[in-house]
Amino acid sequence: MTPRERYRETINFRQPDEIPWIDHFETEGIVRWIKEGLPIDRIIAIGSEVSCGGALLGSGLSMSGFDLSSYFGSIPMVGHFLPIDIGPIPRFKEGTVREDEKYVDTITEIGSITRRRRGSLTYSMPMFVDHPVKDRESWEEYKRRLNPLDPRRYPKDWHKDSYLRYCEEYQKGPIQVAVTGLYGFGMQLMGIERFNVAFYRDPELVEDMANYWEFFTVEALRDAVTTLRDGIDQVFWWEDMASRHGPNISPRLYKRYLLNHYKRVTGFLRKNKIDRIMMDSDGNMNPLLDLISESGITGLWPLEVNAGMDAIAIRKNYGDKFYLGGNLDKARIARGGEEMRDEIDSKISILREMGGYCAGVDHVVPSDVSLEKFMEYADYLRKKRGFEGKSFPSGSHF
Amino acid sequence: MNVLDELADSIGQLGSSNRVIELTKEAIAEGLPATDIVEKGIRKGLDYVGQQFEHNTYFLAELLYGAELTNEALEVLRPQMEGSNTKPRARIVLGTVKGDMHDIGKNIFKSLAMASGFKVKDLGVDVEADTFVENVAREEPEILAMSALLTTTVPEMKVVVDSLRKAGLRDRVKIILGGNAVSREFGRSVEADAVALTAVEGVEICKKWTGKSD
């Protein structure tokens, strides 16, 4: 099977040849591994573009990043994202807004202000010190940048037939569209504290944001979704709405402000034969799982062990309502050896039999995992992912 | 229901900000002592919010709003409190460790701790071990609270604990650790006095240490 076929079989509870492995890597970790001996010449990814971003009429090839999935044999979790621009148009112009001898504050393209230690690695996570939306007035102002019908949301080469062909032929991983969930949307625009408090201080603002988010999401994606339909394998629904203790908002707030909007967006996707919708949220999502399922979300990742997420328990409680990814405890993987093997042994064989599971650590592989420990884990996981003479269960277990 | 019960209820049930301010002013107008307004009204309400959070009835949004209501009520009461002999429960020096720029958990802990009567000196984020040591020496707090979100910055907590030990200050202060990447196991390994998995739990531990748990 191709990686894409394997992934599709799995998330649809059919019969893959082995469990897909979907680990995802952070830049800090990649840099560490290069220092520890990862051969850089074998992980450089090359992209082609009209030279200098279109400034010169020439075909150029240049480094577009690192491709560790090909090197290790995992499936790139991002696969191919349809390049539909769901950010603010026009962008905010990136630049320094203030600095002192210790810190540099920078405005991002979405209008947030981030702070970094002077001289720190530019790819490490910054501190957010300000956000563009603070109240009704700034929201109305921001909305002007969120016209879903702006033609710039689709790429210059958005020719439907050629995209249909490309998506049919692409086999390295899933074809996806990205959705920023309403909570993620509000949090990005207002900041965690202000957005959470807005549910109580300014519910009309949250309601208006919810209505607009629904309109924006459906209309921005409409062309791609209605063109490609089930040529899209998965919707990647970014949310990040929980911490270790639990969700940031209560089931009551979810039901009141999110649920109906989510149902309508997932209903639009479903009408177009897209029903594999994976929510990316860290933290303990357990108290919301009933509502998340009711909202039409059908997949969960990364299932952080540290936050109490348990893929086997979710599978037992929810059957095939959710396909699952991650849930291998990154802390135990980092420690390696017997602990790493126990983590894999205690989960993989059970989840393999239950189906609908993609293996990986319970979030991005963190930079405190050494290359040696990661290779050890990758080798062991490779041996355990196959079905080795076992007959794969036909149909659902549940 | 008297005004203090109403105030506690209004905070605990996450009523409107206007109503909380109005009730605080009403309590002042009735001539009630500032300490009573704080203990029997405002903190009682906040404690209820904390309990609901621990029981998974309230979540982050409710906790943040409850803390804001509390701080608004305390702000109204500030002139009365300054006129009385209200002493802080204890002093806390607080900060996110070096290399870590995350402050949300730290800020929630700070709000709750201040609303619970602690005097908090917030050193901010990305705080060097030496800065923690200097502040413990200078401020003589009863408690040092450190936060780290990232697994890569958690080891810095050990650097701080070791630096305090080296400076002969370790036994003068209780150390509590918090943040997403911190585990109780780690806390034991660096000989911290406690690890809090949530801001609410952290404040409860601090209350117990100061012998004034509600």
Coordinates of C-alpha atoms in Angstrom, one line a residue:
Chain A
M1 CA 0.0 0.0 0.0
T2 CA 1.1 3.6 -0.5
P3 CA 1.3 5.7 2.6
R4 CA -1.8 7.5 1.6
E5 CA -3.8 4.3 1.0
R6 CA -2.6 3.0 4.4
Y7 CA -3.7 6.2 6.1
R8 CA -7.1 6.2 4.3
E9 CA -7.8 2.6 5.1
T10 CA -7.0 3.2 8.7
I11 CA -9.0 6.3 9.4
N12 CA -12.0 4.7 7.6
F13 CA -11.7 1.5 9.8
R14 CA -10.9 -0.7 6.9
Q15 CA -7.8 -2.9 6.3
P16 CA -4.4 -1.4 6.1
D17 CA -1.3 -3.5 5.7
E18 CA 0.2 -2.0 8.8
I19 CA -0.5 0.7 11.3
P20 CA 0.4 4.1 9.8
W21 CA 3.1 5.9 11.7
I22 CA 2.5 9.6 11.7
D23 CA 5.1 11.3 13.9
H24 CA 5.7 14.9 13.4
F25 CA 8.9 16.8 14.2
E26 CA 9.8 20.2 15.6
T27 CA 12.6 22.3 14.2
E28 CA 14.5 22.5 17.5
G29 CA 14.6 18.7 17.6
I30 CA 15.7 18.4 14.0
V31 CA 18.6 20.8 14.6
R32 CA 19.6 18.7 17.7
W33 CA 19.5 15.5 15.7
I34 CA 21.6 17.0 12.9
K35 CA 24.2 17.9 15.6
E36 CA 23.9 14.3 16.8
G37 CA 24.6 12.8 13.4
L38 CA 21.4 12.9 11.4
P39 CA 22.7 13.2 7.8
I40 CA 21.5 16.6 6.7
D41 CA 22.0 15.8 3.0
R42 CA 19.4 13.1 3.3
I43 CA 16.7 15.1 4.9
I44 CA 16.7 18.3 2.9
A45 CA 13.5 18.8 1.0
I46 CA 13.6 20.6 -2.3
G47 CA 10.8 22.6 -3.7
S48 CA 10.4 24.2 -7.1
E49 CA 9.1 27.6 -7.7
V50 CA 9.3 30.4 -10.3
S51 CA 12.6 32.0 -9.2
C52 CA 12.8 34.4 -6.3
G53 CA 9.1 34.0 -5.5
G54 CA 8.1 35.1 -9.0
A55 CA 10.5 38.0 -9.3
L56 CA 12.5 36.4 -12.0
L57 CA 11.2 34.4 -15.0
G58 CA 13.1 31.2 -14.3
S59 CA 12.5 27.7 -12.9
G60 CA 14.2 27.4 -9.5
L61 CA 14.9 24.6 -7.1
S62 CA 15.5 25.5 -3.6
M63 CA 15.4 24.0 -0.1
S64 CA 11.9 24.1 1.2
G65 CA 12.5 22.5 4.6
F66 CA 13.4 19.1 6.1
D67 CA 11.7 15.8 5.1
L68 CA 12.2 13.4 8.0
S69 CA 9.3 11.2 7.1
S70 CA 11.0 9.9 4.0
Y71 CA 14.1 9.3 5.9
F72 CA 12.5 7.4 8.8
G73 CA 9.7 5.8 6.8
S74 CA 6.8 7.6 8.6
I75 CA 3.8 9.2 6.9
P76 CA 4.1 13.0 6.9
M77 CA 1.2 14.0 9.1
V78 CA 0.7 17.2 7.1
G79 CA 0.5 15.2 3.9
H80 CA -0.6 17.7 1.3
F81 CA -2.6 20.6 2.6
L82 CA -4.6 22.3 -0.1
P83 CA -3.1 25.7 -0.1
I84 CA -6.2 27.7 0.7
D85 CA -5.3 30.8 2.6
I86 CA -7.5 31.2 5.7
G87 CA -5.4 33.9 7.2
P88 CA -6.0 37.6 7.3
I89 CA -5.8 39.3 3.9
P90 CA -4.0 41.6 3.7
R91 CA -1.5 40.3 6.2
F92 CA -0.1 42.5 8.9
K93 CA 3.4 43.5 7.9
E94 CA 5.9 41.5 10.1
G95 CA 8.4 43.7 11.9
T96 CA 9.9 44.7 15.2
V97 CA 7.7 46.9 17.3
R98 CA 9.9 47.4 20.3
E99 CA 13.2 46.1 21.6
D100 CA 15.5 46.5 24.5
E101 CA 18.8 44.9 25.5
K102 CA 17.1 41.6 26.4
Y103 CA 14.0 41.2 24.3
V104 CA 12.6 41.9 20.8
D105 CA 8.9 42.3 20.3
T106 CA 7.6 41.5 16.8
I107 CA 4.3 41.8 15.1
T108 CA 3.2 38.6 13.3
E109 CA 1.3 38.3 10.1
I110 CA -1.9 37.7 11.9
G111 CA -1.4 40.8 14.0
S112 CA -0.3 39.4 17.3
I113 CA 2.8 40.7 19.1
T114 CA 5.3 38.1 20.2
R115 CA 8.3 38.5 22.4
R116 CA 11.6 36.6 22.1
R117 CA 14.8 36.8 24.0
R118 CA 17.4 38.7 21.9
G119 CA 19.6 36.2 20.1
S120 CA 17.3 33.2 20.9
L121 CA 16.5 30.7 18.2
T122 CA 13.9 32.1 15.9
Y123 CA 12.0 28.9 15.7
S124 CA 11.5 28.4 19.4
M125 CA 8.1 29.3 20.8
P126 CA 7.7 32.9 21.7
M127 CA 5.6 34.6 24.4
F128 CA 2.4 36.3 23.1
V129 CA 2.2 39.8 24.6
D130 CA -0.7 41.2 22.6
H131 CA -3.5 40.2 20.2
P132 CA -5.3 42.1 17.5
V133 CA -8.9 41.7 18.7
K134 CA -9.8 43.2 22.1
D135 CA -13.4 44.2 21.8
R136 CA -16.2 44.7 19.4
E137 CA -14.6 47.6 17.6
S138 CA -11.3 45.8 16.9
W139 CA -13.2 42.7 15.9
E140 CA -15.2 44.7 13.3
E141 CA -11.9 46.1 12.1
Y142 CA -10.3 42.7 11.9
K143 CA -13.3 41.2 10.0
R144 CA -12.3 43.3 7.0
R145 CA -9.3 41.1 6.6
L146 CA -11.4 38.0 6.7
N147 CA -13.4 38.2 3.5
P148 CA -13.8 34.5 2.6
L149 CA -14.5 35.3 -1.0
D150 CA -11.3 37.3 -1.6
P151 CA -9.8 35.6 -4.7
R152 CA -6.4 35.7 -3.1
R153 CA -7.5 32.8 -0.8
Y154 CA -6.8 30.4 -3.6
P155 CA -3.4 29.8 -5.2
K156 CA -2.4 31.3 -8.5
D157 CA -2.4 27.9 -10.0
W158 CA -5.8 26.9 -8.7
H159 CA -6.9 25.1 -11.8
K160 CA -9.5 22.6 -10.7
D161 CA -8.7 19.8 -13.2
S162 CA -5.0 19.9 -12.5
Y163 CA -5.6 19.9 -8.8
L164 CA -8.0 16.9 -9.1
R165 CA -5.3 15.1 -11.0
Y166 CA -2.6 16.1 -8.5
C167 CA -4.7 14.9 -5.6
E168 CA -5.4 11.6 -7.2
E169 CA -1.8 11.0 -7.9
Y170 CA -0.3 12.2 -4.6
Q171 CA 0.5 9.2 -2.4
K172 CA 3.0 10.3 0.3
G173 CA 0.3 11.1 2.8
P174 CA -3.3 12.3 3.2
I175 CA -4.8 15.1 1.1
Q176 CA -6.1 17.6 3.7
V177 CA -7.8 20.9 4.1
A178 CA -7.2 22.8 7.3
V179 CA -9.9 24.4 9.5
T180 CA -9.1 26.5 12.5
G181 CA -11.9 25.7 15.0
L182 CA -13.9 28.5 16.5
Y183 CA -12.1 28.2 19.9
G184 CA -8.7 28.2 18.2
F185 CA -9.8 31.1 16.0
G186 CA -10.9 33.2 19.0
M187 CA -7.9 32.3 21.0
Q188 CA -5.5 33.3 18.2
L189 CA -7.3 36.6 17.7
M190 CA -7.9 37.6 21.3
G191 CA -5.5 35.6 23.4
I192 CA -6.4 32.8 25.7
E193 CA -7.3 34.9 28.7
R194 CA -9.4 37.6 27.0
F195 CA -11.2 35.1 24.7
N196 CA -12.1 32.8 27.6
V197 CA -13.4 35.7 29.8
A198 CA -15.3 37.1 26.8
F199 CA -17.7 34.1 27.1
Y200 CA -18.9 35.8 30.3
R201 CA -18.1 39.5 29.8
D202 CA -19.2 39.9 26.2
P203 CA -21.2 36.9 25.0
E204 CA -22.7 38.9 22.1
L205 CA -19.1 39.4 20.8
V206 CA -18.4 35.7 21.1
E207 CA -21.7 34.9 19.3
D208 CA -20.9 37.3 16.5
M209 CA -17.4 35.8 16.1
A210 CA -19.0 32.3 16.0
N211 CA -21.5 33.3 13.3
Y212 CA -18.8 34.9 11.3
W213 CA -16.4 32.0 11.8
E214 CA -19.0 29.6 10.4
F215 CA -19.6 31.8 7.4
F216 CA -15.9 32.4 6.8
T217 CA -15.0 28.7 7.1
V218 CA -17.7 27.4 4.8
E219 CA -17.3 30.1 2.1
A220 CA -13.5 30.1 2.1
L221 CA -13.4 26.3 1.7
R222 CA -16.5 25.9 -0.6
D223 CA -14.7 25.9 -3.9
A224 CA -12.1 23.3 -2.8
V225 CA -14.6 21.1 -1.0
T226 CA -17.2 21.0 -3.7
T227 CA -14.5 20.5 -6.3
L228 CA -12.5 17.7 -4.7
R229 CA -15.1 16.2 -2.4
D230 CA -13.9 12.8 -1.1
G231 CA -10.6 13.4 -2.9
I232 CA -9.9 15.2 0.4
D233 CA -9.0 12.5 2.8
Q234 CA -9.2 14.4 6.0
V235 CA -10.0 17.8 7.5
F236 CA -7.4 18.9 9.9
W237 CA -9.3 20.8 12.6
W238 CA -6.9 22.8 14.7
E239 CA -8.3 23.8 18.1
D240 CA -5.9 23.5 21.1
M241 CA -8.6 24.0 23.6
A242 CA -7.4 22.1 26.7
S243 CA -4.7 21.8 29.3
R244 CA -3.7 19.0 31.5
H245 CA -6.5 19.7 33.9
G246 CA -9.2 19.7 31.3
P247 CA -10.8 21.7 28.5
N248 CA -10.5 25.5 28.7
I249 CA -14.3 25.8 28.3
S250 CA -17.0 23.9 29.9
P251 CA -19.4 21.5 28.2
R252 CA -22.1 24.1 28.8
L253 CA -20.2 26.8 26.9
Y254 CA -19.3 24.4 24.2
K255 CA -22.9 23.5 23.7
R256 CA -24.1 27.0 23.8
Y257 CA -21.5 28.7 21.6
L258 CA -19.7 26.1 19.5
L259 CA -21.9 23.0 18.9
N260 CA -24.4 24.3 16.4
H261 CA -21.8 26.1 14.4
Y262 CA -19.7 23.0 14.3
K263 CA -22.6 20.9 13.2
R264 CA -23.3 23.2 10.3
V265 CA -19.6 23.3 9.2
T266 CA -19.2 19.5 9.5
G267 CA -22.7 19.1 7.8
F268 CA -21.4 21.1 4.8
L269 CA -18.3 18.8 4.6
R270 CA -20.4 15.7 5.0
K271 CA -22.7 16.8 2.2
N272 CA -19.6 16.8 0.1
K273 CA -18.7 13.3 1.2
I274 CA -16.0 14.4 3.6
D275 CA -16.5 12.9 7.0
R276 CA -13.0 12.2 8.3
I277 CA -12.4 15.3 10.4
M278 CA -9.6 15.2 12.9
M279 CA -9.4 17.6 15.8
D280 CA -5.9 18.6 16.9
S281 CA -6.1 19.6 20.6
D282 CA -3.6 19.1 23.3
G283 CA -4.7 18.4 26.9
N284 CA -7.5 16.6 28.5
M285 CA -10.5 16.6 26.2
N286 CA -12.4 13.8 28.0
P287 CA -15.2 16.0 29.4
L288 CA -16.0 17.3 25.9
L289 CA -15.8 14.1 23.9
D290 CA -19.6 13.5 23.8
L291 CA -20.2 17.0 22.4
I292 CA -17.2 16.8 20.0
S293 CA -18.7 13.6 18.6
E294 CA -22.1 15.2 18.3
S295 CA -20.5 18.2 16.5
G296 CA -19.4 15.9 13.7
I297 CA -15.7 15.6 14.5
T298 CA -14.6 12.1 13.8
G299 CA -10.9 11.9 14.7
L300 CA -8.7 12.9 17.6
W301 CA -5.0 13.7 17.9
P302 CA -2.6 13.8 19.8
L303 CA -4.2 12.3 22.9
E304 CA -1.7 13.5 25.5
V305 CA -1.0 10.8 28.1
N306 CA 0.2 13.4 30.6
A307 CA -3.2 14.9 30.4
G308 CA -5.0 11.7 31.0
M309 CA -6.0 10.8 27.5
D310 CA -6.2 7.1 26.8
A311 CA -6.7 5.8 23.3
I312 CA -7.8 2.4 24.4
A313 CA -10.4 3.7 26.8
I314 CA -11.7 6.1 24.1
R315 CA -12.0 3.2 21.6
K316 CA -13.8 1.2 24.2
N317 CA -16.2 4.0 25.1
Y318 CA -16.8 5.5 21.7
G319 CA -16.3 2.6 19.3
D320 CA -15.7 3.9 15.8
K321 CA -17.1 7.3 16.4
F322 CA -13.4 8.5 16.5
Y323 CA -10.3 7.4 14.7
L324 CA -7.3 8.1 16.8
G325 CA -3.7 9.2 16.5
G326 CA -0.7 9.6 18.9
N327 CA -1.1 8.6 22.5
L328 CA 2.4 7.1 22.9
D329 CA 3.8 8.9 25.9
K330 CA 6.6 11.2 24.7
A331 CA 8.2 11.2 28.2
R332 CA 8.5 7.4 28.2
I333 CA 9.8 7.4 24.6
A334 CA 12.4 10.0 25.5
R335 CA 13.6 7.7 28.4
G336 CA 14.0 4.8 25.9
G337 CA 14.9 1.2 26.7
E338 CA 12.5 -1.0 28.6
E339 CA 10.2 1.9 29.3
M340 CA 9.8 2.8 25.7
R341 CA 9.2 -0.8 24.7
D342 CA 6.6 -1.2 27.5
E343 CA 4.8 2.0 26.3
I344 CA 4.5 0.5 22.8
D345 CA 3.7 -3.0 23.8
S346 CA 1.0 -1.9 26.2
K347 CA -0.8 0.0 23.4
I348 CA 0.0 -1.0 19.9
S349 CA -1.1 -4.6 19.8
I350 CA -4.5 -3.7 21.4
L351 CA -5.1 -0.6 19.2
R352 CA -3.9 -2.6 16.1
E353 CA -6.7 -5.1 16.7
M354 CA -9.2 -2.4 17.5
G355 CA -8.5 -0.5 14.2
G356 CA -8.7 3.2 13.3
Y357 CA -5.5 4.0 15.0
C358 CA -2.4 5.9 13.7
A359 CA 0.7 5.4 15.8
G360 CA 2.9 8.2 17.1
V361 CA 4.0 10.1 20.1
D362 CA 1.4 12.2 21.9
H363 CA 2.2 15.4 20.1
V364 CA 5.2 16.7 18.1
V365 CA 8.3 14.7 19.0
P366 CA 10.0 17.0 21.5
S367 CA 13.5 18.2 21.3
D368 CA 14.5 16.5 24.5
V369 CA 14.4 13.1 22.6
S370 CA 17.9 12.3 21.5
L371 CA 18.4 10.9 18.0
E372 CA 19.7 7.7 19.5
K373 CA 16.5 7.2 21.6
F374 CA 14.3 8.2 18.6
M375 CA 16.0 5.7 16.3
E376 CA 15.6 3.0 19.0
Y377 CA 11.9 3.8 19.2
A378 CA 11.5 4.0 15.4
D379 CA 13.1 0.6 15.0
Y380 CA 10.9 -1.0 17.7
L381 CA 7.7 0.6 16.5
R382 CA 8.4 -0.5 12.9
K383 CA 8.5 -4.1 14.1
K384 CA 5.2 -3.7 16.0
R385 CA 3.1 -1.9 13.5
G386 CA 2.6 -4.8 11.1
F387 CA 0.0 -7.5 11.2
E388 CA 2.5 -10.4 10.9
G389 CA 0.2 -13.2 10.0
K390 CA -2.7 -11.9 12.1
S391 CA -5.9 -11.6 10.2
F392 CA -7.1 -8.0 10.3
P393 CA -10.5 -7.7 11.8
S394 CA -13.2 -7.3 9.2
G395 CA -15.6 -4.5 9.9
S396 CA -16.0 -2.7 13.2
H397 CA -15.3 -4.3 16.5
F398 CA -18.1 -2.5 18.1
Chain B
M1 CA -29.5 36.7 52.2
N2 CA -27.2 39.4 53.6
V3 CA -25.0 41.5 51.4
L4 CA -21.8 39.4 52.0
D5 CA -23.6 36.2 51.1
E6 CA -25.0 37.9 48.0
L7 CA -21.5 39.0 47.1
A8 CA -20.0 35.6 47.6
D9 CA -22.8 34.1 45.6
S10 CA -22.4 36.6 42.8
I11 CA -18.7 35.8 42.4
G12 CA -19.2 32.1 42.9
Q13 CA -22.0 31.9 40.4
L14 CA -20.1 34.1 37.9
G15 CA -22.6 37.0 37.9
S16 CA -22.1 40.3 36.2
S17 CA -19.1 42.5 37.0
N18 CA -21.4 45.4 37.7
R19 CA -23.4 43.5 40.2
V20 CA -20.2 42.4 42.1
I21 CA -19.0 46.0 42.2
E22 CA -22.4 47.2 43.4
L23 CA -22.5 44.6 46.2
T24 CA -19.0 45.5 47.3
K25 CA -20.0 49.1 47.5
E26 CA -23.1 48.2 49.4
A27 CA -21.1 46.2 51.9
I28 CA -18.8 49.2 52.4
A29 CA -21.8 51.6 52.8
E30 CA -23.2 49.3 55.5
G31 CA -20.1 49.9 57.4
L32 CA -18.9 46.3 57.4
P33 CA -15.2 45.8 58.3
A34 CA -13.0 45.4 55.2
T35 CA -11.7 42.0 56.6
D36 CA -15.3 40.7 56.8
I37 CA -16.0 41.8 53.3
V38 CA -12.9 40.1 52.0
E39 CA -13.2 36.9 54.0
K40 CA -17.0 36.3 54.2
G41 CA -17.8 37.8 50.8
I42 CA -15.1 38.0 48.2
R43 CA -12.9 35.0 49.1
K44 CA -15.8 32.8 49.9
G45 CA -17.0 33.4 46.4
L46 CA -13.6 32.7 44.9
D47 CA -13.2 29.6 47.0
Y48 CA -16.4 28.3 45.5
V49 CA -15.1 28.9 42.0
G50 CA -11.9 27.0 42.9
Q51 CA -13.9 24.1 44.3
Q52 CA -16.0 23.9 41.2
F53 CA -12.8 24.0 39.1
E54 CA -11.4 21.1 41.1
H55 CA -14.6 19.2 40.6
N56 CA -14.6 19.8 36.9
T57 CA -17.8 21.8 37.0
Y58 CA -16.0 25.0 36.1
F59 CA -13.1 25.2 33.6
L60 CA -10.5 27.7 32.7
A61 CA -13.0 30.3 31.4
E62 CA -14.9 30.2 34.6
L63 CA -11.7 30.3 36.7
L64 CA -10.4 33.3 34.8
Y65 CA -13.6 35.2 35.0
G66 CA -14.0 34.4 38.7
A67 CA -10.5 35.7 39.4
E68 CA -11.3 38.9 37.5
L69 CA -14.5 39.4 39.5
T70 CA -12.6 38.9 42.7
N71 CA -9.9 41.4 41.8
E72 CA -12.4 44.0 40.7
A73 CA -14.1 43.7 44.1
L74 CA -10.8 43.9 45.9
E75 CA -10.0 47.0 43.9
V76 CA -13.2 48.7 45.1
L77 CA -12.2 47.7 48.6
R78 CA -8.6 48.9 48.3
P79 CA -9.0 52.3 50.2
Q80 CA -10.7 50.5 53.1
M81 CA -8.1 47.8 53.2
E82 CA -5.3 50.3 53.2
G83 CA -6.9 52.0 56.1
S84 CA -7.2 48.8 58.1
N85 CA -4.4 46.6 59.4
T86 CA -5.0 43.8 56.9
K87 CA -1.8 41.8 56.6
P88 CA -1.1 39.5 53.7
R89 CA -1.4 35.8 54.3
A90 CA 2.2 35.4 53.3
R91 CA 4.6 36.6 50.6
I92 CA 5.2 34.7 47.4
V93 CA 8.0 35.2 44.9
L94 CA 6.8 33.9 41.5
G95 CA 8.3 33.5 38.1
T96 CA 8.6 31.3 34.9
V97 CA 12.1 29.8 34.7
K98 CA 14.9 30.8 32.3
G99 CA 14.3 30.0 28.7
D100 CA 10.5 29.7 29.1
M101 CA 8.4 32.6 27.9
H102 CA 5.0 31.2 28.9
D103 CA 3.0 33.1 31.4
I104 CA -0.7 32.1 31.3
G105 CA -0.5 29.5 34.1
K106 CA 1.7 31.8 36.1
N107 CA -0.7 34.7 35.7
I108 CA -3.7 32.6 36.8
F109 CA -1.8 31.4 39.9
K110 CA -0.9 35.0 40.6
S111 CA -4.5 36.3 40.3
L112 CA -5.8 33.5 42.5
A113 CA -3.0 33.9 45.1
M114 CA -3.5 37.7 45.3
A115 CA -7.2 37.3 45.6
S116 CA -6.6 34.8 48.4
G117 CA -4.6 37.3 50.4
F118 CA -1.1 36.5 49.4
K119 CA 1.4 39.3 48.5
V120 CA 2.9 38.2 45.3
K121 CA 6.1 39.5 43.7
D122 CA 6.0 38.5 40.1
L123 CA 9.4 38.3 38.4
G124 CA 7.9 37.6 35.0
V125 CA 9.0 35.0 32.5
D126 CA 12.5 33.8 31.5
V127 CA 13.8 34.4 35.0
E128 CA 17.5 33.6 35.6
A129 CA 18.3 31.4 38.6
D130 CA 20.3 34.2 40.1
T131 CA 17.3 36.5 40.0
F132 CA 15.2 34.0 41.9
V133 CA 18.0 33.7 44.5
E134 CA 18.5 37.5 44.8
N135 CA 14.7 38.0 45.3
V136 CA 14.5 35.2 47.9
A137 CA 17.3 36.8 49.8
R138 CA 15.9 40.3 49.6
E139 CA 12.2 39.8 49.9
E140 CA 12.3 36.9 52.4
P141 CA 9.2 35.3 51.0
E142 CA 7.6 32.3 52.8
I143 CA 7.1 30.7 49.4
L144 CA 8.9 30.5 46.0
A145 CA 6.7 29.5 43.1
M146 CA 8.2 28.5 39.8
S147 CA 6.5 27.7 36.5
A148 CA 7.7 25.9 33.3
L149 CA 5.6 24.8 30.4
L150 CA 8.2 23.1 28.3
T151 CA 9.9 19.8 29.0
T152 CA 13.1 21.5 27.8
T153 CA 13.0 24.2 30.5
V154 CA 11.9 22.1 33.4
P155 CA 15.5 21.2 34.3
E156 CA 16.1 24.9 35.0
M157 CA 14.0 24.5 38.2
K158 CA 16.7 22.2 39.5
V159 CA 19.2 24.9 38.8
V160 CA 17.2 27.3 40.9
V161 CA 16.8 24.9 43.8
D162 CA 20.5 24.0 43.7
S163 CA 21.4 27.7 43.6
L164 CA 19.3 28.4 46.6
R165 CA 20.9 25.6 48.4
K166 CA 24.4 26.9 47.5
A167 CA 23.4 30.4 48.8
G168 CA 22.2 28.8 52.1
L169 CA 18.6 29.9 51.4
R170 CA 16.9 26.6 50.6
D171 CA 15.6 26.0 54.1
R172 CA 14.2 29.5 54.5
V173 CA 11.6 29.1 51.8
K174 CA 8.9 26.6 50.7
I175 CA 9.2 25.8 47.0
I176 CA 6.3 25.0 44.8
L177 CA 6.5 24.0 41.2
G178 CA 3.8 24.3 38.5
G179 CA 3.3 24.2 34.7
N180 CA 2.3 21.7 32.1
A181 CA 5.6 19.9 32.0
V182 CA 6.1 19.4 35.7
S183 CA 5.3 16.1 37.4
R184 CA 5.2 15.2 41.0
E185 CA 8.0 12.7 40.3
F186 CA 10.2 15.6 39.0
G187 CA 9.3 17.7 42.1
R188 CA 10.5 14.9 44.4
S189 CA 13.6 14.4 42.4
V190 CA 14.7 18.1 42.9
E191 CA 13.5 18.2 46.5
A192 CA 10.8 20.8 45.9
D193 CA 8.2 21.0 48.7
A194 CA 5.3 20.6 46.4
V195 CA 4.1 20.3 42.8
A196 CA 0.8 21.7 41.8
L197 CA -1.0 20.3 38.7
T198 CA -3.3 23.3 38.6
A199 CA -3.2 26.9 39.7
V200 CA -6.1 26.2 42.1
E201 CA -4.2 23.3 43.7
G202 CA -1.1 25.5 44.0
V203 CA -3.0 28.2 45.9
E204 CA -4.6 25.6 48.2
I205 CA -1.2 24.2 49.0
C206 CA 0.1 27.7 49.8
K207 CA -2.9 28.3 52.1
K208 CA -2.1 25.0 53.9
W209 CA 1.5 26.0 54.4
T210 CA 0.5 29.3 55.9
G211 CA -1.9 27.6 58.3
K212 CA -4.9 29.5 57.0
S213 CA -6.6 27.1 54.7
D214 CA -10.3 28.1 54.2

